[in-house]
Amino acid sequence: MAAAVTSPAAPGRPGLVVGVDSGGSGLRIALALVRTGERPGTGSGTGADTGVGTVAPEVVETVSSREPVRTGPGGIDAGHLLQRVLPAVEAMRRRAGGGPIGAVAVGAAGMATLGDRLRAELPGAFAHAWGVRRLALAADAVTAYAGALGQRPGAVVAGGTGLIALGTDLSGWRRADGWGHLLGDSGSGAWIGRAGLDAAMRAYDGRRGGSAALLAHAETRFGPAAELPGALYPRPDRPAVLASFAPDVAACAEAGDAVAARILVRAARRIAEAAEAVCPAGPAADVALTGGLFRLGEPLLGPLRADLGELLPEAREVPAESDPLTGALIVAAALADDTLRLPEDPRLLQLTR
């Protein structure tokens, strides 16, 4: 794993917390300092105010790898995750000068449906390795939420290869989509890429609804159109391959291709509908968008803002404050300090204290 080191400069010895972000694009682990017992605005730390009860942790060091944690018939491989996390954290802790770990938060893609082994094995493993009893096992959408909005009520749409929306009024969670590229993820990178390739193949066949521009982009990226099925179908990472074509759809839309533009208009509507489904009732709810999908730019964001304004007229779109790894650290710090307000859920956010 590649390491990025930041030296802490803090009086005394604050506690340590660990955040883990495990997804389809790799694994990231962070060690951070947190001054337990402080309240926002009262500490001398440089962390941002999370909006409730705890100064956000100060990152000491992060390590990252593009190799994702394995998933097999039994779900997410807890042993593989532990083989990666335990030595990485021990090395970071030594470089930080040691000290006890107060809490750990793991955010993992697939936790809700594939996380049984993590829930069974991680509490005992972390307790044995570090003596830590406070553990949060969260769906990656929860850590994305915490990174984007902290611990205040609202709704977050996390979009990349897939797409999920999560909302809370702090009494419970509401989830929409996140069902994978075969059953949902409507408006996601994979959804946009597949729609763009469909339009490319229509143009290749001479059917209505095709786009010559998308066909040209598809052949530049993947090779001759007639060979695309053989290149795509055997791939185990088909959703990621489909999503890799989403920037081409956005580029064609920006260049004036009407078919590509309509694809992004449809995607925007589906994203807004997911946000509408989870947004808490009441005025002035915050809605944040997070993830690489929203780097596609104005061809997607323009119609999305219009749809959010129509479907959620009382909501306020706000920029995401940070990313899912920071969200994991926010959850861990709040758990260490007994200030966690995000609601427990047997699938989305399981806590061990």
PDB file of C-alpha atoms in Angstrom, residues 72-278:
ATOM      1  CA  GLY A  72     -16.866 -14.774  -2.417  1.00  0.00           C
ATOM      2  CA  PRO A  73     -19.852 -17.087  -1.919  1.00  0.00           C
ATOM      3  CA  GLY A  74     -19.856 -16.279   1.815  1.00  0.00           C
ATOM      4  CA  GLY A  75     -19.863 -12.530   1.222  1.00  0.00           C
ATOM      5  CA  ILE A  76     -17.089 -10.021   1.879  1.00  0.00           C
ATOM      6  CA  ASP A  77     -13.927 -11.902   2.906  1.00  0.00           C
ATOM      7  CA  ALA A  78     -13.267 -10.819   6.503  1.00  0.00           C
ATOM      8  CA  GLY A  79      -9.918 -12.619   6.585  1.00  0.00           C
ATOM      9  CA  HIS A  80      -8.678 -10.768   3.525  1.00  0.00           C
ATOM     10  CA  LEU A  81      -9.734  -7.432   5.001  1.00  0.00           C
ATOM     11  CA  LEU A  82      -7.994  -8.207   8.307  1.00  0.00           C
ATOM     12  CA  GLN A  83      -4.799  -9.267   6.510  1.00  0.00           C
ATOM     13  CA  ARG A  84      -4.707  -5.807   4.949  1.00  0.00           C
ATOM     14  CA  VAL A  85      -5.941  -3.642   7.834  1.00  0.00           C
ATOM     15  CA  LEU A  86      -4.188  -5.054  10.916  1.00  0.00           C
ATOM     16  CA  PRO A  87      -0.559  -4.676   9.774  1.00  0.00           C
ATOM     17  CA  ALA A  88      -1.254  -1.341   8.100  1.00  0.00           C
ATOM     18  CA  VAL A  89      -2.727   0.141  11.279  1.00  0.00           C
ATOM     19  CA  GLU A  90       0.062  -1.288  13.454  1.00  0.00           C
ATOM     20  CA  ALA A  91       2.682   0.325  11.220  1.00  0.00           C
ATOM     21  CA  MET A  92       0.860   3.672  11.258  1.00  0.00           C
ATOM     22  CA  ARG A  93       0.444   3.518  15.018  1.00  0.00           C
ATOM     23  CA  ARG A  94       4.174   2.891  15.520  1.00  0.00           C
ATOM     24  CA  ARG A  95       5.038   5.835  13.293  1.00  0.00           C
ATOM     25  CA  ALA A  96       2.597   7.994  15.272  1.00  0.00           C
ATOM     26  CA  GLY A  97       4.318   7.154  18.550  1.00  0.00           C
ATOM     27  CA  GLY A  98       1.870   4.559  19.810  1.00  0.00           C
ATOM     28  CA  GLY A  99      -1.175   5.023  21.983  1.00  0.00           C
ATOM     29  CA  PRO A 100      -4.493   3.233  22.449  1.00  0.00           C
ATOM     30  CA  ILE A 101      -7.109   3.012  19.734  1.00  0.00           C
ATOM     31  CA  GLY A 102     -10.444   4.225  21.031  1.00  0.00           C
ATOM     32  CA  ALA A 103     -12.741   3.175  18.188  1.00  0.00           C
ATOM     33  CA  VAL A 104     -12.794   1.766  14.669  1.00  0.00           C
ATOM     34  CA  ALA A 105     -15.308   2.386  11.878  1.00  0.00           C
ATOM     35  CA  VAL A 106     -15.387   0.223   8.760  1.00  0.00           C
ATOM     36  CA  GLY A 107     -17.439   1.340   5.776  1.00  0.00           C
ATOM     37  CA  ALA A 108     -17.763  -1.366   3.144  1.00  0.00           C
ATOM     38  CA  ALA A 109     -19.549  -1.637  -0.169  1.00  0.00           C
ATOM     39  CA  GLY A 110     -21.999  -4.520   0.098  1.00  0.00           C
ATOM     40  CA  MET A 111     -22.092  -4.477   3.906  1.00  0.00           C
ATOM     41  CA  ALA A 112     -25.902  -4.567   3.963  1.00  0.00           C
ATOM     42  CA  THR A 113     -26.217  -7.759   1.929  1.00  0.00           C
ATOM     43  CA  LEU A 114     -22.724  -9.321   1.925  1.00  0.00           C
ATOM     44  CA  GLY A 115     -21.369  -8.303   5.329  1.00  0.00           C
ATOM     45  CA  ASP A 116     -22.273 -11.281   7.543  1.00  0.00           C
ATOM     46  CA  ARG A 117     -18.654 -12.445   7.861  1.00  0.00           C
ATOM     47  CA  LEU A 118     -17.492  -8.940   8.718  1.00  0.00           C
ATOM     48  CA  ARG A 119     -20.140  -8.662  11.412  1.00  0.00           C
ATOM     49  CA  ALA A 120     -19.198 -12.085  12.798  1.00  0.00           C
ATOM     50  CA  GLU A 121     -15.402 -11.791  12.729  1.00  0.00           C
ATOM     51  CA  LEU A 122     -14.287  -8.174  12.966  1.00  0.00           C
ATOM     52  CA  PRO A 123     -15.404  -7.331  16.535  1.00  0.00           C
ATOM     53  CA  GLY A 124     -13.379 -10.178  18.045  1.00  0.00           C
ATOM     54  CA  ALA A 125     -10.396  -9.613  15.770  1.00  0.00           C
ATOM     55  CA  PHE A 126     -10.076  -5.913  16.572  1.00  0.00           C
ATOM     56  CA  ALA A 127     -10.611  -6.543  20.298  1.00  0.00           C
ATOM     57  CA  HIS A 128      -7.858  -9.163  20.278  1.00  0.00           C
ATOM     58  CA  ALA A 129      -5.415  -7.080  18.205  1.00  0.00           C
ATOM     59  CA  TRP A 130      -5.877  -3.675  19.821  1.00  0.00           C
ATOM     60  CA  GLY A 131      -8.144  -4.139  22.840  1.00  0.00           C
ATOM     61  CA  VAL A 132     -10.687  -1.921  21.128  1.00  0.00           C
ATOM     62  CA  ARG A 133     -14.335  -2.564  22.013  1.00  0.00           C
ATOM     63  CA  ARG A 134     -15.983   0.287  20.151  1.00  0.00           C
ATOM     64  CA  LEU A 135     -16.613  -0.681  16.551  1.00  0.00           C
ATOM     65  CA  ALA A 136     -18.951   0.588  13.841  1.00  0.00           C
ATOM     66  CA  LEU A 137     -19.624  -1.641  10.834  1.00  0.00           C
ATOM     67  CA  ALA A 138     -21.343   0.457   8.206  1.00  0.00           C
ATOM     68  CA  ALA A 139     -22.505   0.277   4.645  1.00  0.00           C
ATOM     69  CA  ASP A 140     -20.347   2.520   2.497  1.00  0.00           C
ATOM     70  CA  ALA A 141     -23.413   4.685   1.928  1.00  0.00           C
ATOM     71  CA  VAL A 142     -23.456   5.496   5.661  1.00  0.00           C
ATOM     72  CA  THR A 143     -19.819   6.589   5.708  1.00  0.00           C
ATOM     73  CA  ALA A 144     -20.451   8.539   2.495  1.00  0.00           C
ATOM     74  CA  TYR A 145     -23.356  10.211   4.307  1.00  0.00           C
ATOM     75  CA  ALA A 146     -21.213  11.052   7.344  1.00  0.00           C
ATOM     76  CA  GLY A 147     -18.477  12.428   5.125  1.00  0.00           C
ATOM     77  CA  ALA A 148     -20.909  14.568   3.172  1.00  0.00           C
ATOM     78  CA  LEU A 149     -23.236  15.867   5.914  1.00  0.00           C
ATOM     79  CA  GLY A 150     -21.655  14.851   9.220  1.00  0.00           C
ATOM     80  CA  GLN A 151     -24.358  13.945  11.722  1.00  0.00           C
ATOM     81  CA  ARG A 152     -27.109  16.311  10.709  1.00  0.00           C
ATOM     82  CA  PRO A 153     -30.372  15.160   9.089  1.00  0.00           C
ATOM     83  CA  GLY A 154     -30.705  15.201   5.333  1.00  0.00           C
ATOM     84  CA  ALA A 155     -30.144  13.064   2.256  1.00  0.00           C
ATOM     85  CA  VAL A 156     -27.043  12.019   0.353  1.00  0.00           C
ATOM     86  CA  VAL A 157     -26.806  10.482  -3.100  1.00  0.00           C
ATOM     87  CA  ALA A 158     -23.562   8.557  -3.568  1.00  0.00           C
ATOM     88  CA  GLY A 159     -22.882   7.989  -7.251  1.00  0.00           C
ATOM     89  CA  GLY A 160     -20.068   6.230  -9.049  1.00  0.00           C
ATOM     90  CA  THR A 161     -20.149   2.937 -10.886  1.00  0.00           C
ATOM     91  CA  GLY A 162     -23.312   2.268  -8.864  1.00  0.00           C
ATOM     92  CA  LEU A 163     -25.748   4.598  -7.133  1.00  0.00           C
ATOM     93  CA  ILE A 164     -27.464   4.669  -3.756  1.00  0.00           C
ATOM     94  CA  ALA A 165     -29.401   7.339  -1.878  1.00  0.00           C
ATOM     95  CA  LEU A 166     -29.567   7.457   1.907  1.00  0.00           C
ATOM     96  CA  GLY A 167     -31.508   9.797   4.140  1.00  0.00           C
ATOM     97  CA  THR A 168     -32.182  10.193   7.831  1.00  0.00           C
ATOM     98  CA  ASP A 169     -34.048  12.366  10.280  1.00  0.00           C
ATOM     99  CA  LEU A 170     -31.740  10.825  12.941  1.00  0.00           C
ATOM    100  CA  SER A 171     -34.448   8.421  14.076  1.00  0.00           C
ATOM    101  CA  GLY A 172     -33.899   5.880  11.286  1.00  0.00           C
ATOM    102  CA  TRP A 173     -32.523   5.436   7.776  1.00  0.00           C
ATOM    103  CA  ARG A 174     -34.294   5.501   4.430  1.00  0.00           C
ATOM    104  CA  ARG A 175     -32.530   3.868   1.505  1.00  0.00           C
ATOM    105  CA  ALA A 176     -33.246   3.974  -2.222  1.00  0.00           C
ATOM    106  CA  ASP A 177     -31.537   1.946  -4.940  1.00  0.00           C
ATOM    107  CA  GLY A 178     -28.049   0.546  -4.591  1.00  0.00           C
ATOM    108  CA  TRP A 179     -29.345  -2.740  -6.017  1.00  0.00           C
ATOM    109  CA  GLY A 180     -26.553  -3.300  -8.527  1.00  0.00           C
ATOM    110  CA  HIS A 181     -26.359  -2.830 -12.263  1.00  0.00           C
ATOM    111  CA  LEU A 182     -28.795  -5.664 -13.075  1.00  0.00           C
ATOM    112  CA  LEU A 183     -31.577  -4.645 -10.684  1.00  0.00           C
ATOM    113  CA  GLY A 184     -31.102  -0.910 -10.280  1.00  0.00           C
ATOM    114  CA  ASP A 185     -28.339   1.670  -9.787  1.00  0.00           C
ATOM    115  CA  SER A 186     -30.485   3.865 -12.010  1.00  0.00           C
ATOM    116  CA  GLY A 187     -28.665   6.952 -13.220  1.00  0.00           C
ATOM    117  CA  SER A 188     -25.277   5.575 -12.159  1.00  0.00           C
ATOM    118  CA  GLY A 189     -22.086   5.477 -14.173  1.00  0.00           C
ATOM    119  CA  ALA A 190     -22.803   1.887 -15.235  1.00  0.00           C
ATOM    120  CA  TRP A 191     -26.384   2.850 -16.172  1.00  0.00           C
ATOM    121  CA  ILE A 192     -25.196   5.820 -18.253  1.00  0.00           C
ATOM    122  CA  GLY A 193     -22.434   3.803 -19.882  1.00  0.00           C
ATOM    123  CA  ARG A 194     -24.775   0.981 -20.810  1.00  0.00           C
ATOM    124  CA  ALA A 195     -27.308   3.423 -22.295  1.00  0.00           C
ATOM    125  CA  GLY A 196     -24.515   5.060 -24.281  1.00  0.00           C
ATOM    126  CA  LEU A 197     -23.297   1.729 -25.630  1.00  0.00           C
ATOM    127  CA  ASP A 198     -26.857   0.765 -26.528  1.00  0.00           C
ATOM    128  CA  ALA A 199     -27.095   3.964 -28.603  1.00  0.00           C
ATOM    129  CA  ALA A 200     -23.727   3.178 -30.180  1.00  0.00           C
ATOM    130  CA  MET A 201     -24.862  -0.315 -31.207  1.00  0.00           C
ATOM    131  CA  ARG A 202     -28.109   1.115 -32.564  1.00  0.00           C
ATOM    132  CA  ALA A 203     -26.078   3.371 -34.809  1.00  0.00           C
ATOM    133  CA  TYR A 204     -23.917   0.425 -35.874  1.00  0.00           C
ATOM    134  CA  ASP A 205     -27.067  -1.549 -36.829  1.00  0.00           C
ATOM    135  CA  GLY A 206     -28.823   1.416 -38.454  1.00  0.00           C
ATOM    136  CA  ARG A 207     -31.678   1.323 -35.935  1.00  0.00           C
ATOM    137  CA  ARG A 208     -33.564   4.364 -34.690  1.00  0.00           C
ATOM    138  CA  GLY A 209     -32.182   6.061 -31.582  1.00  0.00           C
ATOM    139  CA  GLY A 210     -28.560   5.525 -32.474  1.00  0.00           C
ATOM    140  CA  SER A 211     -25.711   7.990 -32.180  1.00  0.00           C
ATOM    141  CA  ALA A 212     -22.820   8.063 -34.608  1.00  0.00           C
ATOM    142  CA  ALA A 213     -20.812  10.107 -32.130  1.00  0.00           C
ATOM    143  CA  LEU A 214     -21.263   7.509 -29.389  1.00  0.00           C
ATOM    144  CA  LEU A 215     -20.384   4.736 -31.848  1.00  0.00           C
ATOM    145  CA  ALA A 216     -17.132   6.498 -32.706  1.00  0.00           C
ATOM    146  CA  HIS A 217     -16.290   6.919 -29.024  1.00  0.00           C
ATOM    147  CA  ALA A 218     -17.146   3.284 -28.282  1.00  0.00           C
ATOM    148  CA  GLU A 219     -14.870   1.996 -31.028  1.00  0.00           C
ATOM    149  CA  THR A 220     -12.073   4.284 -29.882  1.00  0.00           C
ATOM    150  CA  ARG A 221     -12.369   3.001 -26.326  1.00  0.00           C
ATOM    151  CA  PHE A 222     -13.188  -0.684 -26.875  1.00  0.00           C
ATOM    152  CA  GLY A 223     -12.365  -1.567 -30.471  1.00  0.00           C
ATOM    153  CA  PRO A 224     -14.639  -2.628 -33.375  1.00  0.00           C
ATOM    154  CA  ALA A 225     -18.319  -2.595 -32.435  1.00  0.00           C
ATOM    155  CA  ALA A 226     -18.940  -6.132 -33.701  1.00  0.00           C
ATOM    156  CA  GLU A 227     -16.342  -7.432 -31.250  1.00  0.00           C
ATOM    157  CA  LEU A 228     -17.727  -5.558 -28.223  1.00  0.00           C
ATOM    158  CA  PRO A 229     -19.869  -8.464 -26.882  1.00  0.00           C
ATOM    159  CA  GLY A 230     -16.845 -10.750 -26.769  1.00  0.00           C
ATOM    160  CA  ALA A 231     -14.810  -8.045 -25.053  1.00  0.00           C
ATOM    161  CA  LEU A 232     -17.464  -7.174 -22.471  1.00  0.00           C
ATOM    162  CA  TYR A 233     -19.487 -10.234 -21.506  1.00  0.00           C
ATOM    163  CA  PRO A 234     -16.655 -12.407 -20.115  1.00  0.00           C
ATOM    164  CA  ARG A 235     -15.382  -9.575 -17.892  1.00  0.00           C
ATOM    165  CA  PRO A 236     -15.980 -10.049 -14.140  1.00  0.00           C
ATOM    166  CA  ASP A 237     -15.903  -6.253 -13.721  1.00  0.00           C
ATOM    167  CA  ARG A 238     -18.671  -5.482 -16.222  1.00  0.00           C
ATOM    168  CA  PRO A 239     -20.232  -2.672 -14.148  1.00  0.00           C
ATOM    169  CA  ALA A 240     -16.894  -0.838 -14.008  1.00  0.00           C
ATOM    170  CA  VAL A 241     -16.361  -1.361 -17.739  1.00  0.00           C
ATOM    171  CA  LEU A 242     -19.803   0.040 -18.483  1.00  0.00           C
ATOM    172  CA  ALA A 243     -19.154   2.997 -16.172  1.00  0.00           C
ATOM    173  CA  SER A 244     -15.887   3.736 -17.969  1.00  0.00           C
ATOM    174  CA  PHE A 245     -17.983   4.835 -20.962  1.00  0.00           C
ATOM    175  CA  ALA A 246     -20.014   7.389 -18.980  1.00  0.00           C
ATOM    176  CA  PRO A 247     -17.433  10.196 -19.509  1.00  0.00           C
ATOM    177  CA  ASP A 248     -17.703   9.558 -23.256  1.00  0.00           C
ATOM    178  CA  VAL A 249     -21.480  10.029 -23.038  1.00  0.00           C
ATOM    179  CA  ALA A 250     -20.937  13.317 -21.189  1.00  0.00           C
ATOM    180  CA  ALA A 251     -18.349  14.439 -23.750  1.00  0.00           C
ATOM    181  CA  CYS A 252     -20.728  13.714 -26.632  1.00  0.00           C
ATOM    182  CA  ALA A 253     -23.545  15.563 -24.858  1.00  0.00           C
ATOM    183  CA  GLU A 254     -21.295  18.558 -24.279  1.00  0.00           C
ATOM    184  CA  ALA A 255     -20.379  18.521 -27.981  1.00  0.00           C
ATOM    185  CA  GLY A 256     -24.058  18.742 -28.911  1.00  0.00           C
ATOM    186  CA  ASP A 257     -25.088  15.126 -29.499  1.00  0.00           C
ATOM    187  CA  ALA A 258     -28.815  14.993 -28.777  1.00  0.00           C
ATOM    188  CA  VAL A 259     -28.929  11.245 -28.030  1.00  0.00           C
ATOM    189  CA  ALA A 260     -26.171  11.528 -25.409  1.00  0.00           C
ATOM    190  CA  ALA A 261     -27.827  14.582 -23.887  1.00  0.00           C
ATOM    191  CA  ARG A 262     -31.129  12.706 -23.526  1.00  0.00           C
ATOM    192  CA  ILE A 263     -29.356   9.851 -21.750  1.00  0.00           C
ATOM    193  CA  LEU A 264     -28.008  12.259 -19.143  1.00  0.00           C
ATOM    194  CA  VAL A 265     -31.409  13.945 -18.775  1.00  0.00           C
ATOM    195  CA  ARG A 266     -32.940  10.538 -18.017  1.00  0.00           C
ATOM    196  CA  ALA A 267     -30.124   9.734 -15.601  1.00  0.00           C
ATOM    197  CA  ALA A 268     -30.639  13.031 -13.783  1.00  0.00           C
ATOM    198  CA  ARG A 269     -34.323  12.268 -13.300  1.00  0.00           C
ATOM    199  CA  ARG A 270     -33.586   8.885 -11.781  1.00  0.00           C
ATOM    200  CA  ILE A 271     -31.001  10.350  -9.421  1.00  0.00           C
ATOM    201  CA  ALA A 272     -33.446  13.036  -8.301  1.00  0.00           C
ATOM    202  CA  GLU A 273     -36.147  10.412  -7.746  1.00  0.00           C
ATOM    203  CA  ALA A 274     -33.788   8.458  -5.486  1.00  0.00           C
ATOM    204  CA  ALA A 275     -33.063  11.621  -3.482  1.00  0.00           C
ATOM    205  CA  GLU A 276     -36.788  12.360  -3.242  1.00  0.00           C
ATOM    206  CA  ALA A 277     -37.475   8.865  -1.893  1.00  0.00           C
ATOM    207  CA  VAL A 278     -35.113   9.244   1.087  1.00  0.00           C
TER     208      VAL A 278
END
